[in-house]
Coordinates of C-alpha atoms in Angstrom, one line a residue:
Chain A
X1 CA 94.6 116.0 100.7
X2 CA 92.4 113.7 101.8
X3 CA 90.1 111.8 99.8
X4 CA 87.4 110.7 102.3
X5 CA 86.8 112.4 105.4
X6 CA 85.3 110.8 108.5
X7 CA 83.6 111.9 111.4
X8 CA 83.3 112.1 114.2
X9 CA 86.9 110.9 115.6
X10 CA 85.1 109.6 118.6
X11 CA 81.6 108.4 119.9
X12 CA 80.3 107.3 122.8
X13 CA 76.9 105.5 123.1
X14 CA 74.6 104.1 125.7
X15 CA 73.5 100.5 125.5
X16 CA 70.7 100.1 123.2
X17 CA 71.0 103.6 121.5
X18 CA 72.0 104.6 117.8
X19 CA 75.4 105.0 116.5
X20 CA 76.0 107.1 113.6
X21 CA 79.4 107.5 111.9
X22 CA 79.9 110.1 108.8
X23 CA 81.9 109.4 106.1
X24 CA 82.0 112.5 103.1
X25 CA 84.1 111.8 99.9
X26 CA 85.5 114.2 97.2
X27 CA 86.2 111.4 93.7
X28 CA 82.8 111.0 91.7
X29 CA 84.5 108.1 89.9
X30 CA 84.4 106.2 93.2
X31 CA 82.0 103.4 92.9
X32 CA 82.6 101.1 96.1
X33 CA 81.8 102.3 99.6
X34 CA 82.6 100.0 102.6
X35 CA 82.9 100.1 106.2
X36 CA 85.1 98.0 108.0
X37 CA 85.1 97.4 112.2
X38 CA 88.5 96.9 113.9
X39 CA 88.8 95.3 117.7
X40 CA 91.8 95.8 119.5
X41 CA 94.2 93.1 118.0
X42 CA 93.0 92.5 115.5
X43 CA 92.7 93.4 111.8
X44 CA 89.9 95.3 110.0
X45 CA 86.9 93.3 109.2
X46 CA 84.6 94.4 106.1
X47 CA 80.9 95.2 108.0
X48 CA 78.8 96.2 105.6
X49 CA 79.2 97.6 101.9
X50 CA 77.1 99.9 99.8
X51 CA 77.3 100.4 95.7
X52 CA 76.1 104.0 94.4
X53 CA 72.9 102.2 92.7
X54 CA 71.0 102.4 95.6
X55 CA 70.4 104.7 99.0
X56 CA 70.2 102.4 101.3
X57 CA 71.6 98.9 102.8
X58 CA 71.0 97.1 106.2
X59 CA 71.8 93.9 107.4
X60 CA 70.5 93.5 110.7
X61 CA 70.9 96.0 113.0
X62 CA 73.7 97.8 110.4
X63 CA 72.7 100.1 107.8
X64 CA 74.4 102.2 105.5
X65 CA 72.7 105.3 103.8
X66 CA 74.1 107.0 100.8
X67 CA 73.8 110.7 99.3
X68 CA 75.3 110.7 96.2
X69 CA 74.6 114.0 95.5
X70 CA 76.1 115.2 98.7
X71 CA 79.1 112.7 98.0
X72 CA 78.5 111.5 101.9
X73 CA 77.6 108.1 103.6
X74 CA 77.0 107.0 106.8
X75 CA 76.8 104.2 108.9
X76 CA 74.1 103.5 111.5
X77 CA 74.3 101.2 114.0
X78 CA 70.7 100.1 115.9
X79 CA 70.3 99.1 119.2
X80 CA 74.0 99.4 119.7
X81 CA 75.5 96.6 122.3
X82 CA 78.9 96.6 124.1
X83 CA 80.1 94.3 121.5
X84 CA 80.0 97.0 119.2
X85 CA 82.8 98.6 120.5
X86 CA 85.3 98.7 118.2
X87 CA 86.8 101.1 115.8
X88 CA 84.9 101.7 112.7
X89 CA 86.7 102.7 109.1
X90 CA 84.7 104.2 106.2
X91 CA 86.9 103.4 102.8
X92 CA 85.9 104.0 98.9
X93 CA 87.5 102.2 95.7
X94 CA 86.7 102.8 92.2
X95 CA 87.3 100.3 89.1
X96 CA 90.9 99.9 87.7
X97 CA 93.4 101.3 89.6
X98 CA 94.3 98.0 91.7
X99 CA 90.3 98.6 93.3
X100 CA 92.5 100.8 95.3
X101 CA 91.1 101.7 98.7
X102 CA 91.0 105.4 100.4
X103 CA 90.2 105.0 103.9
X104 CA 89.1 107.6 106.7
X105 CA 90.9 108.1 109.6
X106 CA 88.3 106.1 112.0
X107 CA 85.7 106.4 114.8
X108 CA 86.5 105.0 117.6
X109 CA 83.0 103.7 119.1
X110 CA 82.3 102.9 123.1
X111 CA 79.2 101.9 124.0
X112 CA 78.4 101.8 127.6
X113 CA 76.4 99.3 129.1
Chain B
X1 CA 94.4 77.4 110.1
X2 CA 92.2 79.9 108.5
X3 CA 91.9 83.4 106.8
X4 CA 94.8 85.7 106.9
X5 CA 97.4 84.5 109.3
X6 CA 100.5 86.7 110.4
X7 CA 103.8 86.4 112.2
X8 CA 105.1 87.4 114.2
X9 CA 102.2 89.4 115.8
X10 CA 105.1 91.5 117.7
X11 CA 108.5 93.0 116.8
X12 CA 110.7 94.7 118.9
X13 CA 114.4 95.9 117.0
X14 CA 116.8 98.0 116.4
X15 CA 117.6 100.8 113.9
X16 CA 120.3 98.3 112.4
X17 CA 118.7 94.5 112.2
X18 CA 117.0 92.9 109.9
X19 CA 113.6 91.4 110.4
X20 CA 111.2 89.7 108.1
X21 CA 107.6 89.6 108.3
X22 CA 105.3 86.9 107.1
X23 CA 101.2 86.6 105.9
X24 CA 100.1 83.3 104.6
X25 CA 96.2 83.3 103.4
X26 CA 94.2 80.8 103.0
X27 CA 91.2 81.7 101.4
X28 CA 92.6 80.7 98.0
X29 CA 93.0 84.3 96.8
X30 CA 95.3 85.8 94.1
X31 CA 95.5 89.3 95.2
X32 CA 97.9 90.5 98.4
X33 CA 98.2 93.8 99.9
X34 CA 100.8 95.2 103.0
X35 CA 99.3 98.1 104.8
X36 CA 100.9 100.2 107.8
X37 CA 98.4 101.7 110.5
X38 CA 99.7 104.5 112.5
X39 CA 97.8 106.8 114.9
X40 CA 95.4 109.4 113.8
X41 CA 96.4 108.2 110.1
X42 CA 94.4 106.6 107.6
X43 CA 95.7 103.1 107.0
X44 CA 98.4 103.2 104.4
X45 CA 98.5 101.0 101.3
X46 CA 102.3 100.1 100.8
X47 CA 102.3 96.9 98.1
X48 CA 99.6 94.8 96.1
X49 CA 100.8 91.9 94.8
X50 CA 98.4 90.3 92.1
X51 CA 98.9 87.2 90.7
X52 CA 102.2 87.0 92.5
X53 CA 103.7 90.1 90.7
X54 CA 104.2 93.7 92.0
X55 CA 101.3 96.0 90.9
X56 CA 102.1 99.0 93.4
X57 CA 104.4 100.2 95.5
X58 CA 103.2 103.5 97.0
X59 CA 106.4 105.5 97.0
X60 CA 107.5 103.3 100.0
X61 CA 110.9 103.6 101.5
X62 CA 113.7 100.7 100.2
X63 CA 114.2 99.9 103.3
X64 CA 111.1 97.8 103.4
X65 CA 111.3 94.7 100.8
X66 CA 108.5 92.8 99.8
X67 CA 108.9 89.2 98.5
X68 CA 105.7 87.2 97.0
X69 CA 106.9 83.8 96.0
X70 CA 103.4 82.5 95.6
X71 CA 99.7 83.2 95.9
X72 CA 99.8 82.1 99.5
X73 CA 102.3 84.0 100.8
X74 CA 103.9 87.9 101.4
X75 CA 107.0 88.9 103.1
X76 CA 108.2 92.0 103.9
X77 CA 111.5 92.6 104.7
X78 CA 112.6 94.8 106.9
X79 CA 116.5 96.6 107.3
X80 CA 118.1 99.4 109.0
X81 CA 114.3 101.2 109.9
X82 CA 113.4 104.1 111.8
X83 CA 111.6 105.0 115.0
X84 CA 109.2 106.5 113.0
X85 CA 108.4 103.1 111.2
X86 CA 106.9 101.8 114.6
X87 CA 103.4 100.7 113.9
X88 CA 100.5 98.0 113.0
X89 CA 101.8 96.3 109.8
X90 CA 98.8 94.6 107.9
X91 CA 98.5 92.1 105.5
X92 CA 95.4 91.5 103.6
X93 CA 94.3 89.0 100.4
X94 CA 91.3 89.4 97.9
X95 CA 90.1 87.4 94.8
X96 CA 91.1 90.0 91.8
X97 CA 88.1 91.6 90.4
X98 CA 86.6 91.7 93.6
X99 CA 86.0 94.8 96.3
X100 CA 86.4 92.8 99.8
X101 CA 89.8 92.8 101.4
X102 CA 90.4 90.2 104.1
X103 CA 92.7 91.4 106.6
X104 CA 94.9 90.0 109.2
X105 CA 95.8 90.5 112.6
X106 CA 98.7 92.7 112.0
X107 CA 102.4 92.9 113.4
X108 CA 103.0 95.1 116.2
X109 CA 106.3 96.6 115.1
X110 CA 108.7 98.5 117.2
X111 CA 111.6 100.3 116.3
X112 CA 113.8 101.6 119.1

């Protein structure tokens, strides 16, 4: 069973265009959504971050949006460059339990220049 | 050096070695964490290590053997593994009571 679902497996963008990953979950007591990007060789790197308090985060051109009714988030990323190429991992925690995380399966992103 | 270092970053062996892998932090942190990536799998918690003593070991075979001897470092040893233990091995730190997991750069392991 899986905890938090993510879609789609793959995207592929044009240079300068939006990229929008989809992340649902199924725990209410989860209280920690991040997303984390991953280049080849290397290890995942937290992105961005969202707490259930609020519906909305950005930090420059990344932005998460949160449903908490709908138990979904998503990621969107503006203006999307080459660099952005990576593979993107939504994850959720909740307190205790180690601050655990359940991760998605990915999207791998390409963005074509 | 800085962050989350590991080595090697690739390991080739056979069903009947023994092989160690090694994470060294440096970002001060009192929480450690081995992961396994595979394919088309969500990343894998095996071990957390917090405050150098086991908190979790996710039903993980015994033929992988973790070994924290301090805050800065994680070992996991590795005897008599299978094909099907080929993948991305990750190490990652955080600062308990905290969300953000620092990751590595992972150990290519291959198991012929």
């Amino acid at each position: 069973q899986q905890q938090v679902k993510q879609s789609p497996q793959s995207l592929i963008v044009q240079k300068g265009g939006i990229s929008i990953i989809n992340c649902a979950y199924e725990n209410t007591a989860f209280d920690y959504f991040p997303w984390y990007q991953q280049f080849p060789g290397k290890g995942p790197a937290l992105l961005i971050a969202i707490r259930p308090d609020v519906s909305e985060k950005k930090e420059g051109r990344f932005t998460i949006s949160f449903n908490k009714s709908a138990k979904q988030f998503s990621l969107h990323i503006m203006d999307s460059q080459p660099g952005d190429s990576a593979t993107y991992f939504c994850a959720a925690s909740r307190a205790g339990n180690n601050r655990k995380l359940i991760w998605g399966l990915g999207t791998s992103l390409a963005v074509n220049p | 050096e800085t962050g989350v270092t590991q080595t090697p970053r690739h390991l080739v062996m056979g069903m009947t070695n023994k092989k160690s892998l090694k994470c060294e932090q440096h970002l001060g942190h009192n929480a450690m964490y081995w992961y396994k990536q595979s394919a088309k799998k969500p990343l894998e918690l095996m071990f957390v290590y917090s405050l150098e003593e086991r908190v979790e070991n996710n039903s993980v075979p015994s033929r992988f053997s973790p070994e924290c001897p301090n805050s800065s470092h994680l070992f996991l040893h590795l005897h008599t593994l299978q094909p099907e233990d080929s993948a991305l091995y990750l190490c990652a730190s955080s600062q308990l009571a905290t969300d953000t997991q620092y990751f590595g750069p992972g150990t290519r392991l291959t198991v012929l």
